[in-house]
Amino acid sequence: AQSVTQPDIHITVSEGASLELRCNYSYGATPYLFWYVQSPGQGLQLLLKYFSGDTLVQGIKGFEAEFKRSQSSFNLRKPSVHWSDAAEYFCAVGPRGNTPLVFGKGTRLSVIA
Amino acid sequence: DSGVTQTPKHLITATGQRVTLRCSPRSGDLSVYWYQQSLDQGLQFLIQYYNGEERAKGNILERFSAQQFPDLHSELNLSSLELGDSALYFCASSATGSRTTNYGYTFGSGTRLTVV
């Protein structure tokens, strides 16, 4: 069965510092991988997705993620965090086709001055 | 505005009652997914509809049911409500596509259900 683990429940970083959010997945084949962001009181917004090809994918708001098959990981990174990045971040995995995604439990990001 | 519309945004009801949550997918999307988000369980997949037909079922209780109508909007019906059903309920839709890719979802802003 598919599963997603986000090991960090809560991370606090200083504004301007770099960020890496971890995501590990379990899936039998090559997965489709996603990162979503949820601001307080909002729905989830797609940041980026990986299907195939280049293992480093670029997303919106300056985020990027790297797929590492050997480590079953899809970590999200940002070189310089802004206060507006404070939110909950979810990693998700799914198979091909219009089928349900499995989400991790999320990592809450706090940004301090 | 994501293009996925959920109503109502907030709902407060008593235990034992029944409520209906509504979702209008993004224009052109045939798939609708329902998820429940709670603090302890995270995002739990409930059910998926594709062009009016049930496509996949997740951790959906028997007290819950859903349907997708010919105009593609969907409703999630929750009955005999319990305190533990208090949660955020999200609807998402996905782009129509072949079975060889996965476009991910567009989420609505959710319905916050409080059972008292």
Short mmCIF file of C-alpha atoms in Angstrom, two decimals:
data_model
loop_
_atom_site.label_atom_id
_atom_site.label_comp_id
_atom_site.label_asym_id
_atom_site.label_seq_id
_atom_site.Cartn_x
_atom_site.Cartn_y
_atom_site.Cartn_z
CA ALA A 1 0.00 0.00 0.00
CA GLN A 2 1.09 3.52 -0.66
CA SER A 3 2.19 5.65 2.25
CA VAL A 4 3.86 8.98 2.84
CA THR A 5 5.93 9.96 5.84
CA GLN A 6 6.76 13.51 6.75
CA PRO A 7 9.08 13.07 9.72
CA ASP A 8 8.93 16.65 10.93
CA ILE A 9 5.67 17.78 12.49
CA HIS A 10 6.80 21.35 13.05
CA ILE A 11 9.79 23.33 11.81
CA THR A 12 10.80 26.86 12.70
CA VAL A 13 13.19 28.82 10.51
CA SER A 14 14.37 32.39 10.44
CA GLU A 15 13.31 34.64 7.63
CA GLY A 16 15.92 34.54 4.90
CA ALA A 17 17.24 31.15 5.94
CA SER A 18 17.09 28.09 3.73
CA LEU A 19 14.44 25.43 4.16
CA GLU A 20 14.19 21.72 3.55
CA LEU A 21 11.07 19.72 4.33
CA ARG A 22 11.43 15.98 4.24
CA CYS A 23 9.13 13.48 2.57
CA ASN A 24 9.57 9.74 2.27
CA TYR A 25 7.17 7.56 0.38
CA SER A 26 6.39 3.92 -0.03
CA TYR A 27 5.10 2.85 -3.40
CA GLY A 28 5.57 -0.19 -5.56
CA ALA A 29 6.15 1.54 -8.87
CA THR A 30 7.35 4.91 -10.05
CA PRO A 31 5.11 7.29 -8.21
CA TYR A 32 3.60 10.61 -9.07
CA LEU A 33 4.69 12.97 -6.30
CA PHE A 34 3.25 16.26 -5.18
CA TRP A 35 3.79 19.00 -2.65
CA TYR A 36 0.86 21.10 -1.48
CA VAL A 37 0.72 24.10 0.83
CA GLN A 38 -2.15 25.02 3.11
CA SER A 39 -2.38 28.47 4.63
CA PRO A 40 -4.57 28.90 7.71
CA GLY A 41 -8.24 28.67 6.84
CA GLN A 42 -7.49 27.87 3.22
CA GLY A 43 -7.60 24.86 0.97
CA LEU A 44 -4.50 23.14 -0.33
CA GLN A 45 -2.59 24.71 -3.19
CA LEU A 46 -0.33 22.71 -5.49
CA LEU A 47 3.32 23.82 -5.22
CA LEU A 48 4.91 21.35 -7.61
CA LYS A 49 4.70 17.85 -8.98
CA TYR A 50 7.01 15.17 -10.27
CA PHE A 51 6.02 12.70 -12.94
CA SER A 52 9.20 11.64 -14.66
CA GLY A 53 12.36 13.01 -16.22
CA ASP A 54 14.52 15.57 -14.47
CA THR A 55 14.60 14.69 -10.78
CA LEU A 56 14.78 18.33 -9.72
CA VAL A 57 11.47 20.06 -10.24
CA GLN A 58 10.66 23.70 -9.88
CA GLY A 59 7.42 24.97 -8.45
CA ILE A 60 5.66 28.16 -7.59
CA LYS A 61 6.76 30.67 -4.96
CA GLY A 62 10.43 29.76 -5.41
CA PHE A 63 10.11 26.17 -4.16
CA GLU A 64 11.86 23.18 -5.66
CA ALA A 65 11.92 19.48 -4.85
CA GLU A 66 14.28 16.66 -5.65
CA PHE A 67 13.20 13.10 -6.33
CA LYS A 68 15.65 10.50 -5.10
CA ARG A 69 14.53 7.03 -6.05
CA SER A 70 17.26 5.29 -4.05
CA GLN A 71 16.11 7.01 -0.88
CA SER A 72 12.37 7.01 -1.70
CA SER A 73 12.41 10.69 -0.92
CA PHE A 74 10.96 13.84 -2.39
CA ASN A 75 12.22 16.70 -0.23
CA LEU A 76 11.02 20.25 -0.67
CA ARG A 77 13.50 23.10 -0.58
CA LYS A 78 13.62 26.86 -0.71
CA PRO A 79 16.85 28.87 -0.61
CA SER A 80 15.44 31.85 1.29
CA VAL A 81 12.25 31.71 3.31
CA HIS A 82 9.83 34.61 3.53
CA TRP A 83 7.43 35.24 6.40
CA SER A 84 4.55 34.55 4.04
CA ASP A 85 5.77 30.95 3.63
CA ALA A 86 4.48 30.12 7.11
CA ALA A 87 1.90 27.42 6.46
CA GLU A 88 1.31 23.67 6.53
CA TYR A 89 3.03 21.64 3.84
CA PHE A 90 1.81 18.29 2.60
CA CYS A 91 3.57 15.71 0.50
CA ALA A 92 1.41 13.33 -1.52
CA VAL A 93 1.91 10.26 -3.69
CA GLY A 94 -0.30 8.63 -6.25
CA PRO A 95 -0.34 6.25 -9.17
CA ARG A 96 -1.02 7.17 -12.75
CA GLY A 97 -4.56 7.96 -13.74
CA ASN A 98 -7.25 9.93 -11.99
CA THR A 99 -6.91 8.01 -8.75
CA PRO A 100 -6.78 9.14 -5.15
CA LEU A 101 -3.63 10.61 -3.71
CA VAL A 102 -2.24 9.57 -0.36
CA PHE A 103 -1.10 12.47 1.79
CA GLY A 104 1.44 12.71 4.54
CA LYS A 105 0.36 14.20 7.86
CA GLY A 106 1.97 17.50 7.04
CA THR A 107 4.75 19.71 8.35
CA ARG A 108 3.90 23.02 9.91
CA LEU A 109 6.37 25.74 9.05
CA SER A 110 6.82 28.75 11.32
CA VAL A 111 8.95 31.69 10.21
CA ILE A 112 10.54 34.00 12.75
CA ALA A 113 12.14 37.37 12.21
CA ASP B 1 -10.07 31.40 -6.34
CA SER B 2 -9.08 27.84 -7.23
CA GLY B 3 -12.18 27.18 -9.32
CA VAL B 4 -13.49 24.52 -6.93
CA THR B 5 -16.41 25.85 -4.90
CA GLN B 6 -17.51 24.38 -1.62
CA THR B 7 -20.55 25.39 0.39
CA PRO B 8 -21.18 26.10 3.14
CA LYS B 9 -17.86 27.30 4.56
CA HIS B 10 -18.92 26.68 8.13
CA LEU B 11 -21.54 24.40 9.60
CA ILE B 12 -22.49 23.89 13.22
CA THR B 13 -24.93 21.14 14.04
CA ALA B 14 -25.97 18.86 16.85
CA THR B 15 -25.17 15.22 17.35
CA GLY B 16 -27.54 12.88 15.56
CA GLN B 17 -28.29 15.36 12.81
CA ARG B 18 -27.72 15.07 9.07
CA VAL B 19 -25.93 17.59 6.86
CA THR B 20 -25.11 17.94 3.18
CA LEU B 21 -21.90 19.45 1.89
CA ARG B 22 -21.76 20.66 -1.67
CA CYS B 23 -18.92 20.88 -4.15
CA SER B 24 -18.70 22.30 -7.66
CA PRO B 25 -15.56 21.13 -9.46
CA ARG B 26 -13.32 23.25 -11.62
CA SER B 27 -14.72 23.71 -15.10
CA GLY B 28 -13.87 20.71 -17.27
CA ASP B 29 -12.84 18.42 -14.41
CA LEU B 30 -14.77 15.16 -14.29
CA SER B 31 -13.25 13.70 -11.12
CA VAL B 32 -14.31 14.82 -7.67
CA TYR B 33 -12.64 13.65 -4.49
CA TRP B 34 -13.74 14.11 -0.90
CA TYR B 35 -11.26 14.26 1.96
CA GLN B 36 -11.65 14.68 5.68
CA GLN B 37 -8.99 16.63 7.55
CA SER B 38 -8.68 16.31 11.29
CA LEU B 39 -5.83 17.11 13.65
CA ASP B 40 -5.16 13.52 14.65
CA GLN B 41 -5.82 11.73 11.32
CA GLY B 42 -4.53 14.24 8.81
CA LEU B 43 -6.04 14.16 5.34
CA GLN B 44 -8.11 11.03 4.88
CA PHE B 45 -9.52 10.09 1.50
CA LEU B 46 -13.23 9.38 1.64
CA ILE B 47 -14.56 8.81 -1.86
CA GLN B 48 -14.03 9.63 -5.53
CA TYR B 49 -16.51 10.13 -8.32
CA TYR B 50 -15.74 10.26 -12.00
CA ASN B 51 -18.34 11.56 -14.41
CA GLY B 52 -21.20 10.54 -12.14
CA GLU B 53 -19.91 7.11 -11.19
CA GLU B 54 -18.24 6.07 -7.97
CA ARG B 55 -14.61 5.35 -8.82
CA ALA B 56 -12.87 4.71 -5.52
CA LYS B 57 -13.75 4.42 -1.88
CA GLY B 58 -11.52 5.14 1.07
CA ASN B 59 -12.13 5.41 4.78
CA ILE B 60 -15.71 6.49 4.46
CA LEU B 61 -18.12 5.56 7.23
CA GLU B 62 -21.42 3.88 6.42
CA ARG B 63 -23.17 6.94 7.88
CA PHE B 64 -21.61 8.99 5.08
CA SER B 65 -22.60 8.90 1.44
CA ALA B 66 -21.92 10.92 -1.65
CA GLN B 67 -23.07 11.36 -5.19
CA GLN B 68 -22.12 13.26 -8.31
CA PHE B 69 -24.84 14.77 -10.41
CA PRO B 70 -25.09 15.16 -14.22
CA ASP B 71 -23.83 18.75 -13.97
CA LEU B 72 -20.78 17.26 -12.17
CA HIS B 73 -21.35 18.91 -8.84
CA SER B 74 -21.08 16.57 -5.89
CA GLU B 75 -22.69 16.30 -2.49
CA LEU B 76 -21.40 14.59 0.61
CA ASN B 77 -24.10 13.54 3.04
CA LEU B 78 -23.19 12.98 6.66
CA SER B 79 -25.83 11.47 8.93
CA SER B 80 -26.22 10.46 12.57
CA LEU B 81 -23.46 12.90 13.30
CA GLU B 82 -21.11 12.32 16.20
CA LEU B 83 -18.73 14.67 17.97
CA GLY B 84 -15.85 12.90 16.28
CA ASP B 85 -17.12 13.89 12.86
CA SER B 86 -16.08 17.47 13.53
CA ALA B 87 -13.44 18.22 10.91
CA LEU B 88 -12.62 20.09 7.76
CA TYR B 89 -14.09 18.44 4.70
CA PHE B 90 -12.37 19.16 1.43
CA CYS B 91 -13.48 18.59 -2.08
CA ALA B 92 -10.93 18.42 -4.87
CA SER B 93 -11.23 17.95 -8.60
CA SER B 94 -8.77 16.75 -11.16
CA ALA B 95 -8.27 17.34 -14.83
CA THR B 96 -9.74 14.94 -17.27
CA GLY B 97 -6.96 12.89 -18.69
CA SER B 98 -5.88 9.50 -19.82
CA ARG B 99 -5.12 6.70 -17.42
CA THR B 100 -1.42 7.20 -18.02
CA THR B 101 -0.79 10.29 -15.96
CA ASN B 102 -1.90 11.99 -12.78
CA TYR B 103 -2.43 15.69 -12.81
CA GLY B 104 -2.95 16.12 -9.10
CA TYR B 105 -5.83 18.00 -7.60
CA THR B 106 -7.32 21.43 -7.31
CA PHE B 107 -8.79 21.85 -3.85
CA GLY B 108 -11.72 23.86 -2.65
CA SER B 109 -11.41 25.93 0.49
CA GLY B 110 -13.27 23.37 2.57
CA THR B 111 -16.28 23.14 4.84
CA ARG B 112 -15.58 23.29 8.56
CA LEU B 113 -18.08 21.06 10.33
CA THR B 114 -18.56 21.40 14.06
CA VAL B 115 -20.77 18.88 15.80
CA VAL B 116 -21.92 19.94 19.26
#
